[in-house]
Amino acid sequence: MGNGIYGIWLRDMKKFFRVRSHFISSIVRPMLWLLIMGGGLKPIVQPIQGVDYIQYIFAGIVSMSIIFAAMQSAISIVWDREFGYLKEILVSPVPRTAVVLGKACSGSTIATLQGALTFIFLPFIGLSIPLLSSFYALIAMFIIGFSIATLGIVIAGKLTSFESFGSIVNFLLLPMFFLSGAVYPIPSAPTWLTPLLYMNPLTYGVDLLRYILLDQSTFSPLVNLSVLLAFSAVMLSIAIPLFKRES
């Protein structure tokens, strides 16, 4: 089991480091959002709980990098299925559970790396965090990445074409981002929108990161962690049977 997880994780990590565009997008995407969203709205948005608006949305921008990276890592499943590599893995002695966990771990590791690259913008937005908080932030990013990676695996486990996966992911990611409290406080959301925010797992990820970076949160860290871990467990329980039925 352990060797299977490690082997799949290592393969995906090697593929990731061979593509330089991943690092470029990890820096350019959050930079554009900070400049356009943060810089554009900062003059008209009052400080939120005494925090500058660009600093307030920074946790949301980091989370955006994480969810894009975690979801994109799941597309390798569709690629492997289309070119026959997935079938070779599934007929090997590697347990199906190891296949899912290996993909989830590689996706969350890649998401954490891309989220961590966003921290290079901290000096430019006037935000500094202690070294211990940085360590906690990395753990939180891995947990967020793991939960979204498992969701991506469930989606990829049902699909057989890149087009279908891309359409569903594009339809899913932006609503998840905007309905997570990333760009506005959850208490200020309209009443009819509040249930959607509470059902969104990314809401708890953004809130957890914001607590670590700014010491501000809507929910307790324990609630945030519990929801993210429970969501991951549910997604894993759905994903593993999908691969067991793979022919």
mmCIF file of N, CA, C and O in Angstrom, residues 11-12 15-16 19-27 29-30 33 63-80 103-104 106-112 114-115 144-156 161-162 165-170 172-174 176:
data_model
loop_
_atom_site.group_PDB
_atom_site.id
_atom_site.type_symbol
_atom_site.label_atom_id
_atom_site.label_comp_id
_atom_site.label_asym_id
_atom_site.label_seq_id
_atom_site.Cartn_x
_atom_site.Cartn_y
_atom_site.Cartn_z
ATOM 1 N N ARG A 11 5.516 9.751 -9.444
ATOM 2 C CA ARG A 11 5.317 9.931 -10.893
ATOM 3 C C ARG A 11 4.669 11.269 -11.190
ATOM 4 O O ARG A 11 5.113 12.013 -12.089
ATOM 5 N N ASP A 12 3.621 11.612 -10.442
ATOM 6 C CA ASP A 12 2.934 12.880 -10.683
ATOM 7 C C ASP A 12 3.818 14.076 -10.348
ATOM 8 O O ASP A 12 3.759 15.116 -11.019
ATOM 9 N N LYS A 15 6.237 14.651 -13.190
ATOM 10 C CA LYS A 15 5.550 15.292 -14.315
ATOM 11 C C LYS A 15 5.350 16.772 -14.039
ATOM 12 O O LYS A 15 5.484 17.614 -14.934
ATOM 13 N N PHE A 16 5.029 17.109 -12.803
ATOM 14 C CA PHE A 16 4.781 18.511 -12.444
ATOM 15 C C PHE A 16 6.046 19.355 -12.606
ATOM 16 O O PHE A 16 6.021 20.438 -13.197
ATOM 17 N N VAL A 19 7.235 20.601 -16.156
ATOM 18 C CA VAL A 19 6.458 21.594 -16.903
ATOM 19 C C VAL A 19 6.609 22.953 -16.220
ATOM 20 O O VAL A 19 6.025 23.195 -15.168
ATOM 21 N N ARG A 20 7.386 23.841 -16.811
ATOM 22 C CA ARG A 20 7.660 25.144 -16.201
ATOM 23 C C ARG A 20 6.434 26.047 -16.173
ATOM 24 O O ARG A 20 6.346 26.952 -15.342
ATOM 25 N N SER A 21 5.507 25.813 -17.080
ATOM 26 C CA SER A 21 4.325 26.676 -17.127
ATOM 27 C C SER A 21 3.521 26.597 -15.839
ATOM 28 O O SER A 21 2.794 27.539 -15.503
ATOM 29 N N HIS A 22 3.635 25.495 -15.105
ATOM 30 C CA HIS A 22 2.937 25.382 -13.823
ATOM 31 C C HIS A 22 3.408 26.463 -12.854
ATOM 32 O O HIS A 22 2.601 27.079 -12.156
ATOM 33 N N PHE A 23 4.711 26.696 -12.811
ATOM 34 C CA PHE A 23 5.250 27.704 -11.903
ATOM 35 C C PHE A 23 4.878 29.110 -12.361
ATOM 36 O O PHE A 23 4.598 29.985 -11.537
ATOM 37 N N ILE A 24 4.863 29.316 -13.669
ATOM 38 C CA ILE A 24 4.493 30.626 -14.198
ATOM 39 C C ILE A 24 3.047 30.954 -13.854
ATOM 40 O O ILE A 24 2.735 32.054 -13.374
ATOM 41 N N SER A 25 2.140 29.992 -14.083
ATOM 42 C CA SER A 25 0.723 30.231 -13.768
ATOM 43 C C SER A 25 0.512 30.398 -12.273
ATOM 44 O O SER A 25 -0.378 31.138 -11.845
ATOM 45 N N SER A 26 1.335 29.722 -11.462
ATOM 46 C CA SER A 26 1.216 29.845 -10.005
ATOM 47 C C SER A 26 1.494 31.259 -9.531
ATOM 48 O O SER A 26 0.991 31.673 -8.484
ATOM 49 N N ILE A 27 2.300 31.989 -10.287
ATOM 50 C CA ILE A 27 2.657 33.355 -9.904
ATOM 51 C C ILE A 27 1.779 34.374 -10.610
ATOM 52 O O ILE A 27 1.300 35.335 -9.989
ATOM 53 N N ARG A 29 -1.328 34.077 -12.048
ATOM 54 C CA ARG A 29 -2.752 34.096 -11.714
ATOM 55 C C ARG A 29 -3.040 34.873 -10.428
ATOM 56 O O ARG A 29 -3.870 35.791 -10.423
ATOM 57 N N PRO A 30 -2.393 34.562 -9.302
ATOM 58 C CA PRO A 30 -2.666 35.353 -8.087
ATOM 59 C C PRO A 30 -2.252 36.812 -8.210
ATOM 60 O O PRO A 30 -2.892 37.693 -7.630
ATOM 61 N N TRP A 33 -5.045 38.639 -9.944
ATOM 62 C CA TRP A 33 -6.213 38.804 -9.074
ATOM 63 C C TRP A 33 -5.951 39.840 -7.986
ATOM 64 O O TRP A 33 -6.846 40.626 -7.644
ATOM 65 N N SER A 63 -6.171 30.360 -1.702
ATOM 66 C CA SER A 63 -7.085 29.227 -1.870
ATOM 67 C C SER A 63 -7.439 29.010 -3.334
ATOM 68 O O SER A 63 -7.602 27.864 -3.777
ATOM 69 N N MET A 64 -7.550 30.093 -4.091
ATOM 70 C CA MET A 64 -7.839 29.957 -5.514
ATOM 71 C C MET A 64 -6.714 29.214 -6.223
ATOM 72 O O MET A 64 -6.958 28.334 -7.054
ATOM 73 N N SER A 65 -5.466 29.554 -5.895
ATOM 74 C CA SER A 65 -4.331 28.841 -6.490
ATOM 75 C C SER A 65 -4.381 27.364 -6.127
ATOM 76 O O SER A 65 -4.072 26.494 -6.961
ATOM 77 N N ILE A 66 -4.778 27.073 -4.912
ATOM 78 C CA ILE A 66 -4.831 25.682 -4.444
ATOM 79 C C ILE A 66 -5.887 24.887 -5.197
ATOM 80 O O ILE A 66 -5.631 23.771 -5.662
ATOM 81 N N ILE A 67 -7.088 25.445 -5.331
ATOM 82 C CA ILE A 67 -8.156 24.659 -5.951
ATOM 83 C C ILE A 67 -7.909 24.450 -7.442
ATOM 84 O O ILE A 67 -8.231 23.389 -7.987
ATOM 85 N N PHE A 68 -7.332 25.446 -8.117
ATOM 86 C CA PHE A 68 -7.016 25.275 -9.532
ATOM 87 C C PHE A 68 -5.968 24.177 -9.708
ATOM 88 O O PHE A 68 -6.087 23.321 -10.586
ATOM 89 N N ALA A 69 -4.933 24.205 -8.865
ATOM 90 C CA ALA A 69 -3.873 23.205 -8.970
ATOM 91 C C ALA A 69 -4.388 21.815 -8.627
ATOM 92 O O ALA A 69 -4.059 20.830 -9.303
ATOM 93 N N ALA A 70 -5.198 21.709 -7.581
ATOM 94 C CA ALA A 70 -5.705 20.398 -7.154
ATOM 95 C C ALA A 70 -6.625 19.802 -8.206
ATOM 96 O O ALA A 70 -6.581 18.595 -8.481
ATOM 97 N N MET A 71 -7.475 20.626 -8.794
ATOM 98 C CA MET A 71 -8.380 20.135 -9.826
ATOM 99 C C MET A 71 -7.631 19.746 -11.093
ATOM 100 O O MET A 71 -7.921 18.734 -11.721
ATOM 101 N N GLN A 72 -6.660 20.557 -11.476
ATOM 102 C CA GLN A 72 -5.911 20.265 -12.692
ATOM 103 C C GLN A 72 -5.102 18.982 -12.556
ATOM 104 O O GLN A 72 -4.892 18.266 -13.537
ATOM 105 N N SER A 73 -4.661 18.666 -11.342
ATOM 106 C CA SER A 73 -3.902 17.427 -11.151
ATOM 107 C C SER A 73 -4.770 16.205 -11.397
ATOM 108 O O SER A 73 -4.266 15.146 -11.791
ATOM 109 N N ALA A 74 -6.073 16.339 -11.169
ATOM 110 C CA ALA A 74 -6.973 15.202 -11.362
ATOM 111 C C ALA A 74 -7.184 14.872 -12.836
ATOM 112 O O ALA A 74 -7.592 13.756 -13.168
ATOM 113 N N ILE A 75 -6.886 15.825 -13.709
ATOM 114 C CA ILE A 75 -7.097 15.571 -15.141
ATOM 115 C C ILE A 75 -6.139 14.494 -15.653
ATOM 116 O O ILE A 75 -6.392 13.866 -16.688
ATOM 117 N N SER A 76 -5.055 14.252 -14.924
ATOM 118 C CA SER A 76 -4.130 13.194 -15.339
ATOM 119 C C SER A 76 -4.809 11.831 -15.328
ATOM 120 O O SER A 76 -4.392 10.915 -16.051
ATOM 121 N N ILE A 77 -5.857 11.681 -14.525
ATOM 122 C CA ILE A 77 -6.603 10.420 -14.502
ATOM 123 C C ILE A 77 -7.293 10.194 -15.839
ATOM 124 O O ILE A 77 -7.291 9.086 -16.383
ATOM 125 N N VAL A 78 -7.899 11.265 -16.372
ATOM 126 C CA VAL A 78 -8.558 11.158 -17.679
ATOM 127 C C VAL A 78 -7.519 10.854 -18.749
ATOM 128 O O VAL A 78 -7.738 10.024 -19.637
ATOM 129 N N TRP A 79 -6.372 11.534 -18.659
ATOM 130 C CA TRP A 79 -5.288 11.300 -19.617
ATOM 131 C C TRP A 79 -4.809 9.846 -19.549
ATOM 132 O O TRP A 79 -4.661 9.176 -20.573
ATOM 133 N N ASP A 80 -4.564 9.356 -18.340
ATOM 134 C CA ASP A 80 -4.080 7.984 -18.174
ATOM 135 C C ASP A 80 -5.104 6.958 -18.661
ATOM 136 O O ASP A 80 -4.727 5.916 -19.207
ATOM 137 N N LYS A 103 -2.989 9.566 -5.933
ATOM 138 C CA LYS A 103 -3.421 10.713 -6.740
ATOM 139 C C LYS A 103 -3.821 11.892 -5.849
ATOM 140 O O LYS A 103 -3.504 13.050 -6.152
ATOM 141 N N ALA A 104 -4.513 11.603 -4.757
ATOM 142 C CA ALA A 104 -4.942 12.678 -3.855
ATOM 143 C C ALA A 104 -3.733 13.343 -3.192
ATOM 144 O O ALA A 104 -3.683 14.572 -3.054
ATOM 145 N N SER A 106 -0.579 13.443 -4.340
ATOM 146 C CA SER A 106 0.191 14.217 -5.322
ATOM 147 C C SER A 106 -0.529 15.516 -5.667
ATOM 148 O O SER A 106 0.099 16.584 -5.765
ATOM 149 N N GLY A 107 -1.847 15.448 -5.823
ATOM 150 C CA GLY A 107 -2.614 16.656 -6.122
ATOM 151 C C GLY A 107 -2.528 17.674 -5.006
ATOM 152 O O GLY A 107 -2.373 18.887 -5.257
ATOM 153 N N SER A 108 -2.610 17.218 -3.758
ATOM 154 C CA SER A 108 -2.545 18.149 -2.628
ATOM 155 C C SER A 108 -1.134 18.693 -2.436
ATOM 156 O O SER A 108 -0.965 19.850 -2.030
ATOM 157 N N THR A 109 -0.114 17.886 -2.737
ATOM 158 C CA THR A 109 1.265 18.382 -2.648
ATOM 159 C C THR A 109 1.520 19.467 -3.692
ATOM 160 O O THR A 109 2.109 20.515 -3.393
ATOM 161 N N ILE A 110 1.075 19.214 -4.918
ATOM 162 C CA ILE A 110 1.228 20.208 -5.982
ATOM 163 C C ILE A 110 0.461 21.483 -5.639
ATOM 164 O O ILE A 110 0.957 22.600 -5.828
ATOM 165 N N ALA A 111 -0.751 21.319 -5.109
ATOM 166 C CA ALA A 111 -1.555 22.483 -4.724
ATOM 167 C C ALA A 111 -0.871 23.282 -3.617
ATOM 168 O O ALA A 111 -0.890 24.524 -3.622
ATOM 169 N N THR A 112 -0.264 22.582 -2.668
ATOM 170 C CA THR A 112 0.443 23.266 -1.575
ATOM 171 C C THR A 112 1.637 24.047 -2.100
ATOM 172 O O THR A 112 1.880 25.192 -1.691
ATOM 173 N N GLN A 114 2.019 25.295 -5.118
ATOM 174 C CA GLN A 114 1.556 26.471 -5.861
ATOM 175 C C GLN A 114 0.973 27.517 -4.924
ATOM 176 O O GLN A 114 1.125 28.721 -5.154
ATOM 177 N N GLY A 115 0.301 27.079 -3.875
ATOM 178 C CA GLY A 115 -0.208 28.038 -2.893
ATOM 179 C C GLY A 115 0.917 28.741 -2.160
ATOM 180 O O GLY A 115 0.853 29.942 -1.894
ATOM 181 N N ILE A 144 -6.593 21.588 2.521
ATOM 182 C CA ILE A 144 -7.512 22.143 1.525
ATOM 183 C C ILE A 144 -7.283 21.477 0.175
ATOM 184 O O ILE A 144 -8.227 21.066 -0.513
ATOM 185 N N GLY A 145 -6.013 21.376 -0.213
ATOM 186 C CA GLY A 145 -5.691 20.740 -1.481
ATOM 187 C C GLY A 145 -6.155 19.298 -1.533
ATOM 188 O O GLY A 145 -6.650 18.830 -2.567
ATOM 189 N N PHE A 146 -6.015 18.579 -0.433
ATOM 190 C CA PHE A 146 -6.432 17.177 -0.390
ATOM 191 C C PHE A 146 -7.940 17.059 -0.584
ATOM 192 O O PHE A 146 -8.415 16.196 -1.328
ATOM 193 N N SER A 147 -8.704 17.931 0.067
ATOM 194 C CA SER A 147 -10.164 17.865 -0.051
ATOM 195 C C SER A 147 -10.615 18.161 -1.482
ATOM 196 O O SER A 147 -11.508 17.486 -2.014
ATOM 197 N N ILE A 148 -9.986 19.155 -2.120
ATOM 198 C CA ILE A 148 -10.370 19.493 -3.496
ATOM 199 C C ILE A 148 -9.848 18.444 -4.471
ATOM 200 O O ILE A 148 -10.511 18.125 -5.470
ATOM 201 N N ALA A 149 -8.667 17.882 -4.202
ATOM 202 C CA ALA A 149 -8.126 16.837 -5.072
ATOM 203 C C ALA A 149 -9.025 15.611 -5.072
ATOM 204 O O ALA A 149 -9.243 14.993 -6.124
ATOM 205 N N THR A 150 -9.554 15.246 -3.910
ATOM 206 C CA THR A 150 -10.461 14.096 -3.854
ATOM 207 C C THR A 150 -11.740 14.368 -4.633
ATOM 208 O O THR A 150 -12.282 13.468 -5.289
ATOM 209 N N LEU A 151 -12.216 15.617 -4.574
ATOM 210 C CA LEU A 151 -13.376 15.982 -5.389
ATOM 211 C C LEU A 151 -13.055 15.845 -6.866
ATOM 212 O O LEU A 151 -13.862 15.314 -7.650
ATOM 213 N N GLY A 152 -11.876 16.313 -7.278
ATOM 214 C CA GLY A 152 -11.464 16.189 -8.670
ATOM 215 C C GLY A 152 -11.346 14.738 -9.100
ATOM 216 O O GLY A 152 -11.693 14.383 -10.236
ATOM 217 N N ILE A 153 -10.879 13.875 -8.200
ATOM 218 C CA ILE A 153 -10.755 12.455 -8.520
ATOM 219 C C ILE A 153 -12.123 11.828 -8.741
ATOM 220 O O ILE A 153 -12.304 10.998 -9.637
ATOM 221 N N VAL A 154 -13.087 12.217 -7.925
ATOM 222 C CA VAL A 154 -14.457 11.708 -8.101
ATOM 223 C C VAL A 154 -14.998 12.113 -9.471
ATOM 224 O O VAL A 154 -15.592 11.308 -10.192
ATOM 225 N N ILE A 155 -14.774 13.386 -9.846
ATOM 226 C CA ILE A 155 -15.244 13.859 -11.151
ATOM 227 C C ILE A 155 -14.529 13.120 -12.277
ATOM 228 O O ILE A 155 -15.151 12.633 -13.221
ATOM 229 N N ALA A 156 -13.198 13.029 -12.176
ATOM 230 C CA ALA A 156 -12.415 12.362 -13.216
ATOM 231 C C ALA A 156 -12.734 10.875 -13.294
ATOM 232 O O ALA A 156 -12.639 10.271 -14.369
ATOM 233 N N SER A 161 -13.365 11.908 -21.125
ATOM 234 C CA SER A 161 -12.823 12.848 -22.103
ATOM 235 C C SER A 161 -12.368 14.127 -21.411
ATOM 236 O O SER A 161 -12.929 14.530 -20.393
ATOM 237 N N PHE A 162 -11.319 14.749 -21.996
ATOM 238 C CA PHE A 162 -10.806 16.006 -21.454
ATOM 239 C C PHE A 162 -11.852 17.111 -21.522
ATOM 240 O O PHE A 162 -11.953 17.958 -20.638
ATOM 241 N N PHE A 165 -14.369 16.890 -18.669
ATOM 242 C CA PHE A 165 -13.742 17.267 -17.406
ATOM 243 C C PHE A 165 -13.541 18.778 -17.343
ATOM 244 O O PHE A 165 -13.845 19.414 -16.334
ATOM 245 N N GLY A 166 -13.026 19.363 -18.428
ATOM 246 C CA GLY A 166 -12.794 20.799 -18.447
ATOM 247 C C GLY A 166 -14.064 21.597 -18.275
ATOM 248 O O GLY A 166 -14.098 22.597 -17.558
ATOM 249 N N SER A 167 -15.150 21.147 -18.912
ATOM 250 C CA SER A 167 -16.422 21.862 -18.819
ATOM 251 C C SER A 167 -16.957 21.844 -17.393
ATOM 252 O O SER A 167 -17.392 22.876 -16.857
ATOM 253 N N ILE A 168 -16.899 20.674 -16.751
ATOM 254 C CA ILE A 168 -17.421 20.555 -15.392
ATOM 255 C C ILE A 168 -16.568 21.358 -14.409
ATOM 256 O O ILE A 168 -17.091 22.070 -13.543
ATOM 257 N N VAL A 169 -15.247 21.264 -14.555
ATOM 258 C CA VAL A 169 -14.354 21.978 -13.639
ATOM 259 C C VAL A 169 -14.506 23.485 -13.780
ATOM 260 O O VAL A 169 -14.574 24.209 -12.783
ATOM 261 N N ASN A 170 -14.570 23.975 -15.016
ATOM 262 C CA ASN A 170 -14.754 25.410 -15.220
ATOM 263 C C ASN A 170 -16.085 25.885 -14.660
ATOM 264 O O ASN A 170 -16.182 27.009 -14.140
ATOM 265 N N LEU A 172 -17.510 24.604 -12.101
ATOM 266 C CA LEU A 172 -17.504 24.395 -10.656
ATOM 267 C C LEU A 172 -16.584 25.343 -9.905
ATOM 268 O O LEU A 172 -16.932 25.847 -8.830
ATOM 269 N N LEU A 173 -15.397 25.640 -10.464
ATOM 270 C CA LEU A 173 -14.374 26.329 -9.692
ATOM 271 C C LEU A 173 -14.723 27.766 -9.344
ATOM 272 O O LEU A 173 -14.563 28.191 -8.201
ATOM 273 N N LEU A 174 -15.161 28.546 -10.334
ATOM 274 C CA LEU A 174 -15.457 29.953 -10.034
ATOM 275 C C LEU A 174 -16.595 30.119 -9.035
ATOM 276 O O LEU A 174 -16.481 30.938 -8.111
ATOM 277 N N MET A 176 -17.355 28.046 -6.683
ATOM 278 C CA MET A 176 -16.755 27.661 -5.401
ATOM 279 C C MET A 176 -15.932 28.800 -4.821
ATOM 280 O O MET A 176 -15.989 29.070 -3.611
#
